[in-house]
JSON list of C-alpha atoms and ligand atoms in Angstrom, two decimals:
[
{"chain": "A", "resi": 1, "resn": "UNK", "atom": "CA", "xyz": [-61.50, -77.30, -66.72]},
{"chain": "A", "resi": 2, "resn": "UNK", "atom": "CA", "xyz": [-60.22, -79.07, -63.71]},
{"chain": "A", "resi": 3, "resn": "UNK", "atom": "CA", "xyz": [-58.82, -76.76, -60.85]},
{"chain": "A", "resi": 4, "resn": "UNK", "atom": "CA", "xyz": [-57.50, -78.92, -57.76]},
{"chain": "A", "resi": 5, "resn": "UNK", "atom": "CA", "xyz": [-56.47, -77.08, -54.43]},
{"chain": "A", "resi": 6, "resn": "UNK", "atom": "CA", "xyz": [-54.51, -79.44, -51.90]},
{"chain": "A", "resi": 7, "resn": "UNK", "atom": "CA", "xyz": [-53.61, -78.61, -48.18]},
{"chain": "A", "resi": 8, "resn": "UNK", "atom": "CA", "xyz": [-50.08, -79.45, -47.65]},
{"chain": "A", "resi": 9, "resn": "UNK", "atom": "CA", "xyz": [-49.88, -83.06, -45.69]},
{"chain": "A", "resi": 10, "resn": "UNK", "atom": "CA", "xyz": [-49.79, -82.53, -41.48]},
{"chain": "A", "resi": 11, "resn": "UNK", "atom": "CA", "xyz": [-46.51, -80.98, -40.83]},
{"chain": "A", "resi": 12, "resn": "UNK", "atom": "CA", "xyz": [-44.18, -81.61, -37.77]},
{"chain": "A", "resi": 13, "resn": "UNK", "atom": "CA", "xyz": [-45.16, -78.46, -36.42]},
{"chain": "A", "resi": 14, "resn": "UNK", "atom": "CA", "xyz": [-49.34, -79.59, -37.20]},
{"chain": "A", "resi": 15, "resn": "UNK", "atom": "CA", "xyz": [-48.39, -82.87, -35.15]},
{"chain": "A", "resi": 16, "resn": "UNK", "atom": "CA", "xyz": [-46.44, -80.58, -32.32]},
{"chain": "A", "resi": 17, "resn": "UNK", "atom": "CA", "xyz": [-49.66, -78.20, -32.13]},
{"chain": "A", "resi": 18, "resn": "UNK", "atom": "CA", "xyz": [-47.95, -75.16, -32.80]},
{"chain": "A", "resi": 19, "resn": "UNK", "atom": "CA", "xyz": [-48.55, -71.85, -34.90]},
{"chain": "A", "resi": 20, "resn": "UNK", "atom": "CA", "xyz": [-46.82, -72.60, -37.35]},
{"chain": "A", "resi": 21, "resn": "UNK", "atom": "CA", "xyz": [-47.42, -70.01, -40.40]},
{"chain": "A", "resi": 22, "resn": "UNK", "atom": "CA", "xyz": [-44.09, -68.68, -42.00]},
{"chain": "A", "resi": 23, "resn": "UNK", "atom": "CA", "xyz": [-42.08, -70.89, -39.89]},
{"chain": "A", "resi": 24, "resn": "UNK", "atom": "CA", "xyz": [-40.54, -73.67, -42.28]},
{"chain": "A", "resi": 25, "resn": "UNK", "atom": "CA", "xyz": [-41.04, -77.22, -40.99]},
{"chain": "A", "resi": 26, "resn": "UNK", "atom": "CA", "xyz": [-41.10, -80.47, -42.68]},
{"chain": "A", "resi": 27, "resn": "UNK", "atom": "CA", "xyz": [-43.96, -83.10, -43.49]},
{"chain": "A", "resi": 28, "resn": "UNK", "atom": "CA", "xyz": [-44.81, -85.34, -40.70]},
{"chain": "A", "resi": 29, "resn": "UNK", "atom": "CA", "xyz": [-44.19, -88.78, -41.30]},
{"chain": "A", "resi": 30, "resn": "UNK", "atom": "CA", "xyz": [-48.23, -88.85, -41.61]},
{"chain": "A", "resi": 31, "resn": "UNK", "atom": "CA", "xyz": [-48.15, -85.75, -44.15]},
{"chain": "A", "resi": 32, "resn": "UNK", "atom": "CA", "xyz": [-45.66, -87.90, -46.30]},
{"chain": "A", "resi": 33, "resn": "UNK", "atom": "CA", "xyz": [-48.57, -90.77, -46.27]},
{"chain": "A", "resi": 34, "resn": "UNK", "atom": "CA", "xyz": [-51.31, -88.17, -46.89]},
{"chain": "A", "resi": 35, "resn": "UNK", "atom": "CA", "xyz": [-49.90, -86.35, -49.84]},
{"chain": "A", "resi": 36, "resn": "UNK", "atom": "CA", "xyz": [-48.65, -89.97, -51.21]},
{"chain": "A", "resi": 37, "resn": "UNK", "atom": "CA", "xyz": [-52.59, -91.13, -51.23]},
{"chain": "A", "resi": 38, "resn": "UNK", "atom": "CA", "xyz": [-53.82, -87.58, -52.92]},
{"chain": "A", "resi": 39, "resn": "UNK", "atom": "CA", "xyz": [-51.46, -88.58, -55.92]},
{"chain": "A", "resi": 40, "resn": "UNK", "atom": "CA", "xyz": [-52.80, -91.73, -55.77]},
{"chain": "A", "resi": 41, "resn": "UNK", "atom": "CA", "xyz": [-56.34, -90.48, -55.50]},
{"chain": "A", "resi": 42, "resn": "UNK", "atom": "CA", "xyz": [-55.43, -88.31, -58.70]},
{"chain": "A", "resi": 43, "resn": "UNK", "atom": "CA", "xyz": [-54.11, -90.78, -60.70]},
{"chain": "A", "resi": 44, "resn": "UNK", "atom": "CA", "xyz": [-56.87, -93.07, -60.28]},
{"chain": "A", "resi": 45, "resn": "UNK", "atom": "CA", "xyz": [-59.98, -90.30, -60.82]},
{"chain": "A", "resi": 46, "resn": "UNK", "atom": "CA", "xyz": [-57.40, -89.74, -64.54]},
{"chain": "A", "resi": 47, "resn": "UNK", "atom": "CA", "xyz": [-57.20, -85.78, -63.61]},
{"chain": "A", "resi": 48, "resn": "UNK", "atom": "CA", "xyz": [-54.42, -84.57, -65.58]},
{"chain": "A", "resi": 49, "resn": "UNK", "atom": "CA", "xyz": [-52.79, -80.97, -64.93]},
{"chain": "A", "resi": 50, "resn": "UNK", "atom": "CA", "xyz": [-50.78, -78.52, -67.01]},
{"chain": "A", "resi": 51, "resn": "UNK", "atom": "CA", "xyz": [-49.73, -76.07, -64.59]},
{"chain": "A", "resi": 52, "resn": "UNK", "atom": "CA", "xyz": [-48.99, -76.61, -60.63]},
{"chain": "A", "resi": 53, "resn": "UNK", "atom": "CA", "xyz": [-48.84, -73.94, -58.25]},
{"chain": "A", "resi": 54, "resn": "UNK", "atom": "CA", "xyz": [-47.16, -73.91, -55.11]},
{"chain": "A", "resi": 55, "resn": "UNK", "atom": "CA", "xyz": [-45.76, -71.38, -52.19]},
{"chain": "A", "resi": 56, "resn": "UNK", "atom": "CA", "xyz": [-42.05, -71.28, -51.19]},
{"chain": "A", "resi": 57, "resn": "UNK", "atom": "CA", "xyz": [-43.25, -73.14, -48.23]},
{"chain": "A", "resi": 58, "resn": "UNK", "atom": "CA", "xyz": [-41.05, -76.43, -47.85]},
{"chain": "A", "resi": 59, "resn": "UNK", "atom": "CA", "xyz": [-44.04, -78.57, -46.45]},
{"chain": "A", "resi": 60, "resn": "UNK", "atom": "CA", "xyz": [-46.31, -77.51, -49.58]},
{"chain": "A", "resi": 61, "resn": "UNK", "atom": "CA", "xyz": [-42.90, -78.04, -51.95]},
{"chain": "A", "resi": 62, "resn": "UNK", "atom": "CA", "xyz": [-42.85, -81.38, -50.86]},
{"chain": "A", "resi": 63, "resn": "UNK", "atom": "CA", "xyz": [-46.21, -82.42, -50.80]},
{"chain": "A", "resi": 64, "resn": "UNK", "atom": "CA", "xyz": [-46.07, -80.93, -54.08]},
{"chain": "A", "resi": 65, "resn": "UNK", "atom": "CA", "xyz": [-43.11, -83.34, -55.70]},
{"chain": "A", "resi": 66, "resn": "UNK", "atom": "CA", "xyz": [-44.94, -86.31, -53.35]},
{"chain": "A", "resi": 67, "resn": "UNK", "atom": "CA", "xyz": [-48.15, -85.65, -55.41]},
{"chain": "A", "resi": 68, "resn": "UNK", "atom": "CA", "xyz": [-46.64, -85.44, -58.48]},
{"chain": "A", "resi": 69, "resn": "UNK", "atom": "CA", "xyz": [-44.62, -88.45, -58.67]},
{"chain": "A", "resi": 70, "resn": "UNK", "atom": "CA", "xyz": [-47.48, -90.62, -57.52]},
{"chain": "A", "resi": 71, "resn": "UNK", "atom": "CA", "xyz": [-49.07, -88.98, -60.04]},
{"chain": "A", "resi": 72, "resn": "UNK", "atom": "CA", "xyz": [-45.78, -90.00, -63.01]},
{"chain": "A", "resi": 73, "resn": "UNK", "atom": "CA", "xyz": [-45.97, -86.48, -63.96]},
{"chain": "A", "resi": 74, "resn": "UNK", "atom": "CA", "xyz": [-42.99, -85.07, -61.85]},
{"chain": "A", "resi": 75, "resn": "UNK", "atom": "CA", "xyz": [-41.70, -83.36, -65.06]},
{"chain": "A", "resi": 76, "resn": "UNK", "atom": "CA", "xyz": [-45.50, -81.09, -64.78]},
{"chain": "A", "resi": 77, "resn": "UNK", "atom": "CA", "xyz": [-44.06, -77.16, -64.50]},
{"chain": "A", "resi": 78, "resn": "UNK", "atom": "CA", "xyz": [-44.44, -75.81, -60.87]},
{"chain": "A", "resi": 79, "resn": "UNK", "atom": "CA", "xyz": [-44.42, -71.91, -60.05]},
{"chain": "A", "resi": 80, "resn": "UNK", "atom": "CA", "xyz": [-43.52, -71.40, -56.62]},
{"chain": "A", "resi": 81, "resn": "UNK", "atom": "CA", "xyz": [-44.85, -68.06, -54.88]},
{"chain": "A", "resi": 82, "resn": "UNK", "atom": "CA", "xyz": [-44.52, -66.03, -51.47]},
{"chain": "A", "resi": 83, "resn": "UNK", "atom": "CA", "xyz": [-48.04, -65.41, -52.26]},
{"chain": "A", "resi": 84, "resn": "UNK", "atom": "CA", "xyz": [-49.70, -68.71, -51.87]},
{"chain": "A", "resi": 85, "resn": "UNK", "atom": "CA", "xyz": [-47.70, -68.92, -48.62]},
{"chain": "A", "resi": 86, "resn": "UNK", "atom": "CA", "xyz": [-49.80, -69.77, -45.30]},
{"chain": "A", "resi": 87, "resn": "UNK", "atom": "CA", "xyz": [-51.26, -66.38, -43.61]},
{"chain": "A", "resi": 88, "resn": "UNK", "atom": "CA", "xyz": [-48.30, -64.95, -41.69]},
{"chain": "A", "resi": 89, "resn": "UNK", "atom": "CA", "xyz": [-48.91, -65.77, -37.90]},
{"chain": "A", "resi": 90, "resn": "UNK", "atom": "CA", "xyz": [-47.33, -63.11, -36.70]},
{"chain": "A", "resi": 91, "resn": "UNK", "atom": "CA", "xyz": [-45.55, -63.49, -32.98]},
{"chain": "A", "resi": 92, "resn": "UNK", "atom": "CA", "xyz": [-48.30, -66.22, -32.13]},
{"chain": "A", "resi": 93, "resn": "UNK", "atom": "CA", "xyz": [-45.32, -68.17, -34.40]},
{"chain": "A", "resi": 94, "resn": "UNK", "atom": "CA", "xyz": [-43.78, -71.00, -32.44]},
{"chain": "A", "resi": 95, "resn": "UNK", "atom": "CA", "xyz": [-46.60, -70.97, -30.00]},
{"chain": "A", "resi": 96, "resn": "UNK", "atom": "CA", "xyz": [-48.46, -73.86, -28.64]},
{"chain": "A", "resi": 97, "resn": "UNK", "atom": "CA", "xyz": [-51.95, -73.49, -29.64]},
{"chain": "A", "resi": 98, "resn": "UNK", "atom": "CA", "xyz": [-53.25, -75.34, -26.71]},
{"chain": "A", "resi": 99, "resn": "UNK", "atom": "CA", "xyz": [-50.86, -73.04, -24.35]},
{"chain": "A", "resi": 100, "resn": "UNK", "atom": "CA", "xyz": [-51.81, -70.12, -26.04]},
{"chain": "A", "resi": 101, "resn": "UNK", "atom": "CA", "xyz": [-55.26, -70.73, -25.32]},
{"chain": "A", "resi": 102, "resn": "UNK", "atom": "CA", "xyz": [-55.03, -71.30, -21.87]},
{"chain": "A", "resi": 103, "resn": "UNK", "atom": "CA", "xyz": [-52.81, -68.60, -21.35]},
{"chain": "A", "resi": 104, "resn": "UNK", "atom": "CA", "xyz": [-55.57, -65.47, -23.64]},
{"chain": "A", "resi": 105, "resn": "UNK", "atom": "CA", "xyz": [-58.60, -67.71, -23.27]},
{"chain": "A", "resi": 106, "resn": "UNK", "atom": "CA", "xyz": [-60.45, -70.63, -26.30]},
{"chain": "A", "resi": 107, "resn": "UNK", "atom": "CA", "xyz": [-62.46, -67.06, -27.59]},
{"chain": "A", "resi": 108, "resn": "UNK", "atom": "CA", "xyz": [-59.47, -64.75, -28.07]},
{"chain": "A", "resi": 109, "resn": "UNK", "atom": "CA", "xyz": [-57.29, -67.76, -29.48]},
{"chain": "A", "resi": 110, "resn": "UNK", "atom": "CA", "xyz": [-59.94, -68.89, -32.08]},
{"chain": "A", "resi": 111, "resn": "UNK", "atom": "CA", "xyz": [-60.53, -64.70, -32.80]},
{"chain": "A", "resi": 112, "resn": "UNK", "atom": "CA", "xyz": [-56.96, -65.34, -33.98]},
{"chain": "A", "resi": 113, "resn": "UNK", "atom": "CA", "xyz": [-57.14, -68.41, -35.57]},
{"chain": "A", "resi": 114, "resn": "UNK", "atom": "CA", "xyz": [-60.87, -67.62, -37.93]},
{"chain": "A", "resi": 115, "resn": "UNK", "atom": "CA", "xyz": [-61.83, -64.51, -37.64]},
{"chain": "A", "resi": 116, "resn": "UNK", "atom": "CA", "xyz": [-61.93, -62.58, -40.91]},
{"chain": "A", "resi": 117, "resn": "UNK", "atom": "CA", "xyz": [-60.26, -59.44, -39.81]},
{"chain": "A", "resi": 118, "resn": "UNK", "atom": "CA", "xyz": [-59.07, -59.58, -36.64]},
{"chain": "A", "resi": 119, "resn": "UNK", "atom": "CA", "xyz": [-54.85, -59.75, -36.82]},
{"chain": "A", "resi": 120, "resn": "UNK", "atom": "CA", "xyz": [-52.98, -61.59, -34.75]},
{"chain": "A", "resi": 121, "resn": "UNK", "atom": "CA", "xyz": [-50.32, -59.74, -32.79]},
{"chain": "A", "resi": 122, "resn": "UNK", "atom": "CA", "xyz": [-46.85, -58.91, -34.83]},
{"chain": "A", "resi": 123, "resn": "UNK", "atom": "CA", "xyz": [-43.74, -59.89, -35.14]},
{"chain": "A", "resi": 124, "resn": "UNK", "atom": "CA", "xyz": [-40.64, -57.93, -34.95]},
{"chain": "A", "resi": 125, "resn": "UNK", "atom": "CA", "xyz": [-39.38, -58.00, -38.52]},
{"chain": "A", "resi": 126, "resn": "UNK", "atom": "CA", "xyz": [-36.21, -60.11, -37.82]},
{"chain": "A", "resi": 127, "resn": "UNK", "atom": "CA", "xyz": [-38.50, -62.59, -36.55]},
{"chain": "A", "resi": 128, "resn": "UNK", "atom": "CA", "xyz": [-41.12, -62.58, -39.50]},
{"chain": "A", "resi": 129, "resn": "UNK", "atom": "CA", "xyz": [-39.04, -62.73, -42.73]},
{"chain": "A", "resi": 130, "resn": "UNK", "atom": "CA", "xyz": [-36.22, -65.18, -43.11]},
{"chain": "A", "resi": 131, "resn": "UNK", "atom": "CA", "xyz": [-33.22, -64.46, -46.33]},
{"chain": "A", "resi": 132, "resn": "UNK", "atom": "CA", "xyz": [-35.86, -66.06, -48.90]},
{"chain": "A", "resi": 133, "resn": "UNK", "atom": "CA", "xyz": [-38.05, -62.92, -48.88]},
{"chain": "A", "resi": 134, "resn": "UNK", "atom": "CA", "xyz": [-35.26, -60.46, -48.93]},
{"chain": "A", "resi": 135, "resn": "UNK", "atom": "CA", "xyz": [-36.18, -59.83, -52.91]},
{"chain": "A", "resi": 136, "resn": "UNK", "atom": "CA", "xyz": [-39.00, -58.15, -51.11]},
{"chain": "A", "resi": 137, "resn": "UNK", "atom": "CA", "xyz": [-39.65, -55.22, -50.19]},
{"chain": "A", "resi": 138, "resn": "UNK", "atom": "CA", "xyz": [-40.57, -56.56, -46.42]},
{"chain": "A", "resi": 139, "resn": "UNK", "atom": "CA", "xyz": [-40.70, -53.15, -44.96]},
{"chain": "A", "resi": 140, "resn": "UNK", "atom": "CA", "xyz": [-44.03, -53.05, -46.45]},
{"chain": "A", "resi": 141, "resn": "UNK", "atom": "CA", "xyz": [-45.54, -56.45, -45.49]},
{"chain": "A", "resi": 142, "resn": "UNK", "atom": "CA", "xyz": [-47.38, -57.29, -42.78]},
{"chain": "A", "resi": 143, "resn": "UNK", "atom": "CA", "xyz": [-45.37, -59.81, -40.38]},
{"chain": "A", "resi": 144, "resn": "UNK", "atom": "CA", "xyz": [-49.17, -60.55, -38.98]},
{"chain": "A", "resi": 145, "resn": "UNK", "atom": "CA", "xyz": [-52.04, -61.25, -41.19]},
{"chain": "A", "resi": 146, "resn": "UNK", "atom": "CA", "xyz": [-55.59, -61.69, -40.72]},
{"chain": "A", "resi": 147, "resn": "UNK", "atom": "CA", "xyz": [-57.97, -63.92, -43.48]},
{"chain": "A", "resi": 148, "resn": "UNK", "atom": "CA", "xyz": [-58.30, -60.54, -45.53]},
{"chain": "A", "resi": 149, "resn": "UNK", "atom": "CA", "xyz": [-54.99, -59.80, -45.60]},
{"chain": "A", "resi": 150, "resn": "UNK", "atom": "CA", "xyz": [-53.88, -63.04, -46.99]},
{"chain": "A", "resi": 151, "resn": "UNK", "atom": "CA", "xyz": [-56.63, -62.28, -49.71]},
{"chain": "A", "resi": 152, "resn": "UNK", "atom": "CA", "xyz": [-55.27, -59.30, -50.45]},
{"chain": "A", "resi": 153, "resn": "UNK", "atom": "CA", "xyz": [-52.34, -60.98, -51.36]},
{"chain": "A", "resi": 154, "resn": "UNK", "atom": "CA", "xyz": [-53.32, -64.58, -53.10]},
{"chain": "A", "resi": 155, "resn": "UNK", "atom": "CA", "xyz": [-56.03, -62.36, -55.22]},
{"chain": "A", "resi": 156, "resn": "UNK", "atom": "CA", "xyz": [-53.17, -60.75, -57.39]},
{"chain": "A", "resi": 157, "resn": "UNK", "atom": "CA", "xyz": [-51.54, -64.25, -58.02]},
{"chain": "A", "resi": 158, "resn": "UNK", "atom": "CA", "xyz": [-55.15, -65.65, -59.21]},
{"chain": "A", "resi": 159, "resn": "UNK", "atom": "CA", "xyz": [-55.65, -63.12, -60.91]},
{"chain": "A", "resi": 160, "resn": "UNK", "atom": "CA", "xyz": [-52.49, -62.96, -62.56]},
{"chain": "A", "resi": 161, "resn": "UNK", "atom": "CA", "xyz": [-51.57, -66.48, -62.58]},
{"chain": "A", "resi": 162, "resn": "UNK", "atom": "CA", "xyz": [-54.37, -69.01, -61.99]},
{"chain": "A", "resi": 163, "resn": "UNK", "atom": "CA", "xyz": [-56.89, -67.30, -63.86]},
{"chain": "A", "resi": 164, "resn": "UNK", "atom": "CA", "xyz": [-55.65, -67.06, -67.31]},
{"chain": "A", "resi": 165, "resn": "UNK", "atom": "CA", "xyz": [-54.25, -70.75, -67.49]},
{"chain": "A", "resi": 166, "resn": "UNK", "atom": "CA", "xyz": [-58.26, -71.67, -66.39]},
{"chain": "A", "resi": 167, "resn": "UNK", "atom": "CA", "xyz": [-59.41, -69.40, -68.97]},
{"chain": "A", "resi": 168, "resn": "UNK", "atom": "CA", "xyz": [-57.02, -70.89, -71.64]},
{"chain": "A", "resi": 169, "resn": "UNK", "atom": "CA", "xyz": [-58.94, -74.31, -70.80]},
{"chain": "A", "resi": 170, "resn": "UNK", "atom": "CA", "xyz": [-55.99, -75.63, -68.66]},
{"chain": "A", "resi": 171, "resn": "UNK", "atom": "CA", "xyz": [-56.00, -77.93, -65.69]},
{"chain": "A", "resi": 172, "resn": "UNK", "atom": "CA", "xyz": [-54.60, -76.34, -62.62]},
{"chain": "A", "resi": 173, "resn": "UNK", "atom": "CA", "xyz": [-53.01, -77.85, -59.19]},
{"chain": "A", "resi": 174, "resn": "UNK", "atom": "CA", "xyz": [-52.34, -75.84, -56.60]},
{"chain": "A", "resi": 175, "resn": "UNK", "atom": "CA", "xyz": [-50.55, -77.06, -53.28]},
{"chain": "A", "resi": 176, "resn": "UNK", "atom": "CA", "xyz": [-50.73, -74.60, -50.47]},
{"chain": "A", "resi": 177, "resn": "UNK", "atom": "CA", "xyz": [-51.86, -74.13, -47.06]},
{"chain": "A", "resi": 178, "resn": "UNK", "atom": "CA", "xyz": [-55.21, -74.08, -44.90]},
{"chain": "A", "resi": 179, "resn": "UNK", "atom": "CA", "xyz": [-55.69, -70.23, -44.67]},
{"chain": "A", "resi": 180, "resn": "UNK", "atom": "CA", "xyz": [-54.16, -69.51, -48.27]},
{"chain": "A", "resi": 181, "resn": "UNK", "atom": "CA", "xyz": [-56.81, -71.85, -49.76]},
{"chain": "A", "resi": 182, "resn": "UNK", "atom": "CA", "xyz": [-59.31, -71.07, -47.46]},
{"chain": "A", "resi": 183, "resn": "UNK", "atom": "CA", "xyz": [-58.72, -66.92, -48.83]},
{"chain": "A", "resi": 184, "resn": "UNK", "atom": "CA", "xyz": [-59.14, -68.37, -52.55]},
{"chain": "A", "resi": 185, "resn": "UNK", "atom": "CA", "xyz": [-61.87, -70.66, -52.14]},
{"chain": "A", "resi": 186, "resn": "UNK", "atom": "CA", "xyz": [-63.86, -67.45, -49.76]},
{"chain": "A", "resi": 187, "resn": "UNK", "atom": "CA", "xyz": [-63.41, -65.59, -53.44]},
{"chain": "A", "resi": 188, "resn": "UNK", "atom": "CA", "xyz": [-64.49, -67.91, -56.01]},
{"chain": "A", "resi": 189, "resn": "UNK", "atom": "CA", "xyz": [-67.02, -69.67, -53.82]},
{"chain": "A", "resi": 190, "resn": "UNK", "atom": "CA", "xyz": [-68.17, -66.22, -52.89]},
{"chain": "A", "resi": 191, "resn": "UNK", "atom": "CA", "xyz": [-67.89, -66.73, -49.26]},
{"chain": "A", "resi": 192, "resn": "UNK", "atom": "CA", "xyz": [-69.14, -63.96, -47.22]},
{"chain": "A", "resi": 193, "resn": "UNK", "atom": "CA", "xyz": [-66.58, -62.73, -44.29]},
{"chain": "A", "resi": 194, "resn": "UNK", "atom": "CA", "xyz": [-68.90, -64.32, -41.54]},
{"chain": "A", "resi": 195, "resn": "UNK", "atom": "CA", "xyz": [-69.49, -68.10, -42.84]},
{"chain": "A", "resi": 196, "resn": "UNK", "atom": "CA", "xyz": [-65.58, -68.16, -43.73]},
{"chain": "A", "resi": 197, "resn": "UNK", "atom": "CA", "xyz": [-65.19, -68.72, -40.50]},
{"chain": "A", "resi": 198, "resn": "UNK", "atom": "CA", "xyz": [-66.89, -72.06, -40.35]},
{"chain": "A", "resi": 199, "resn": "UNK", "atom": "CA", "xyz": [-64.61, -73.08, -43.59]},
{"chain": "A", "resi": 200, "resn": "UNK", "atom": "CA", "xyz": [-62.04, -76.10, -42.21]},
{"chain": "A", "resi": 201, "resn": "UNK", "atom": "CA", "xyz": [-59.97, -77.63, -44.92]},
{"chain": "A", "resi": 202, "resn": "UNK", "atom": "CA", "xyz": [-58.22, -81.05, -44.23]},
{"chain": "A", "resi": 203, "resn": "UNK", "atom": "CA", "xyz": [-54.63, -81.93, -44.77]},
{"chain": "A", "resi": 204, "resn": "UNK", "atom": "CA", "xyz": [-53.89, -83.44, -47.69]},
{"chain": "A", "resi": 205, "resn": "UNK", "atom": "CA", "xyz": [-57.00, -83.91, -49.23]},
{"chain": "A", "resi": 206, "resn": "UNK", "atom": "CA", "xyz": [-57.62, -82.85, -52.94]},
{"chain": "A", "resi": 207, "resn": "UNK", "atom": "CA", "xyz": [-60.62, -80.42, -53.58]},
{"chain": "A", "resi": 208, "resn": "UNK", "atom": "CA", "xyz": [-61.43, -80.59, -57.17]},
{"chain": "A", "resi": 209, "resn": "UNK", "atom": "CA", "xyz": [-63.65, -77.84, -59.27]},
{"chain": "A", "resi": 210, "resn": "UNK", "atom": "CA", "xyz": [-64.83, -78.28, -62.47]},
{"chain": "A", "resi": 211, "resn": "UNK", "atom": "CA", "xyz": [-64.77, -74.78, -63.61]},
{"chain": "A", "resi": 212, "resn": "UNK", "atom": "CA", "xyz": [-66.55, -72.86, -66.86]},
{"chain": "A", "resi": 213, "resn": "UNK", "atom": "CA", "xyz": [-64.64, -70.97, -69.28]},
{"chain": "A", "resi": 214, "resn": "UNK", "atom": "CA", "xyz": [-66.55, -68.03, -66.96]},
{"chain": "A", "resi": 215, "resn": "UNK", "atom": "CA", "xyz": [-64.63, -69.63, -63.95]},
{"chain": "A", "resi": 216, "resn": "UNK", "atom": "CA", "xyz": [-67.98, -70.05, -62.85]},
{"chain": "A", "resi": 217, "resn": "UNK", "atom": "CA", "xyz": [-68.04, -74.04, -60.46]},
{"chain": "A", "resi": 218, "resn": "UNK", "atom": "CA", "xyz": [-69.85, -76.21, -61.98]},
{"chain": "A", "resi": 219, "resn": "UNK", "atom": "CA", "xyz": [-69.12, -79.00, -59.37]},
{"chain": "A", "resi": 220, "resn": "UNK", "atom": "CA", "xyz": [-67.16, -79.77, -56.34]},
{"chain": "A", "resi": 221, "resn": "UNK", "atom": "CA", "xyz": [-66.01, -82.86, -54.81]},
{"chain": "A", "resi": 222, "resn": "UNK", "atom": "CA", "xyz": [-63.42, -83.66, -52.04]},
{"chain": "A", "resi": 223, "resn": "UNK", "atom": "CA", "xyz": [-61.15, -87.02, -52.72]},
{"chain": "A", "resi": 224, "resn": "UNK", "atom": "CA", "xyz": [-60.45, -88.20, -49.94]},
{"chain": "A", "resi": 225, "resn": "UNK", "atom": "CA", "xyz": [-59.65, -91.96, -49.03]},
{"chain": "A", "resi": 226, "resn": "UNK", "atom": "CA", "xyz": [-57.96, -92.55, -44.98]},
{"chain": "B", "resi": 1, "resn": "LIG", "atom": "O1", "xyz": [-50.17, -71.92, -39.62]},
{"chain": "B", "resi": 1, "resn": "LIG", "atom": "C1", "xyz": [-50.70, -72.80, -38.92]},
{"chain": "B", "resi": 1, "resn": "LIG", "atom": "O2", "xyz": [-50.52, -72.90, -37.70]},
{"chain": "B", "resi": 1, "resn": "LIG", "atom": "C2", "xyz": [-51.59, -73.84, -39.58]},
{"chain": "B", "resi": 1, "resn": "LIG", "atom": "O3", "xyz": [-51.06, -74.23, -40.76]},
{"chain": "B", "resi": 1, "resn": "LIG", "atom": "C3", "xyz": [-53.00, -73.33, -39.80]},
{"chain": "B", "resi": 1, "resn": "LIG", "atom": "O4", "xyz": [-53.42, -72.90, -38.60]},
{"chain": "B", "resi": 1, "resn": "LIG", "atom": "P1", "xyz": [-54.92, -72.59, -38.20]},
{"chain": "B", "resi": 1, "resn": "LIG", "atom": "O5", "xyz": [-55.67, -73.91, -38.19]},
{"chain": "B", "resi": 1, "resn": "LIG", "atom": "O6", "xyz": [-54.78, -72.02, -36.82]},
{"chain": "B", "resi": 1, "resn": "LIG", "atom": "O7", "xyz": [-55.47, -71.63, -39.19]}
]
């Protein structure tokens, strides 16, 4: 079985340098030209999917539709979860990344940014959790999540979700985000907590697994074609 993961295309707010986590922008002109070529590069390795995953993220949505219709298989089902969302930033939201670093220091900053468990600091909840999570129970979410956090809430949806459609011998895309993806690959690449920190993932590139019916990898390779 095929399972793909795909960063979202650069976003406005990759381009602008800025925390960006639950905050909503779109694709950069660039990220509309990067998830265009990962369709593309699908098409033309003849990987074919029966079930897409996405977050509720707009910059993974569209990267999502982009990939699928230069793929011709727009009509492919997508579930779209809060769960593969990118790790909440918490109030480091809106920040510059460069200001931000001058301002606490490069060591605190990249603490933040890779650390395994170190959170960043919170937001208030008005600030964290616009009207499309209000079918949540917010009160109990974290509106600031490290790496394990974010595991502890993609695990559920692989488990739940992913797994079973690998199991079945089904082909599986899912578009999401750097620190979702990097939380799913830590658990089936079996990661440990320090040398996750060295794991970068690149916009809009395809990583494809081919997976045993023990969702064991078999292989790995990174399409990638700038
Ligand atoms: O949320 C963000 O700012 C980015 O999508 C990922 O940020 P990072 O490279 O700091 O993890």
């Amino acid at each position: 079985m095929k399972l793909v993961f795909i960063r979202h295309g650069e976003s406005e707010l990759n381009l602008a340098n800025v925390f960006t986590g639950w905050l909503d922008p779109k694709l950069s002109e660039k990220g509309r030209k990067e998830a265009a070529q990962a369709g593309k590069d699908l098409k033309e390795a003849g990987i074919e999917f029966d079930y897409v995953h996405t977050s509720v993220l707009t910059r993974a949505n569209q990267t999502c539709n982009i990939v699928l219709e230069n793929m011709d298989r727009l009509y492919l089902p997508v579930e779209k979860n809060w769960r593969l969302n990118e790790r909440h930033y918490g109030a480091l939201q809106g920040l510059n990344k460069a200001e931000t670093a001058k301002k606490y220091g490069d060591e605190q900053v990249h603490i933040w940014r890779r650390s395994y468990d170190v959170r960043p600091p919170q937001a208030t909840d008005e600030q964290a959790f616009d009207h499309r999570y209000d079918h949540l129970d917010t009160r109990h979410m974290l509106a600031g999540e490290c790496l394990k956090d974010t595991l502890a809430r993609t695990l559920p949806y692989w488990e739940d979700h992913i797994a079973p459609q690998l199991k079945d011998g089904k082909n599986v895309l899912v578009v999401a985000h750097g620190n979702s993806l990097r939380s799913l690959i830590k658990h089936i690449e079996n990661i440990s907590d320090e040398d996750i920190m060295g794991v970068e993932i690149a916009t809009g590139e395809p990583i494809v697994y081919d997976i045993d019916e023990n969702l064991n990898i078999v292989n790995k390779t990174i399409l990638y074609k700038k």
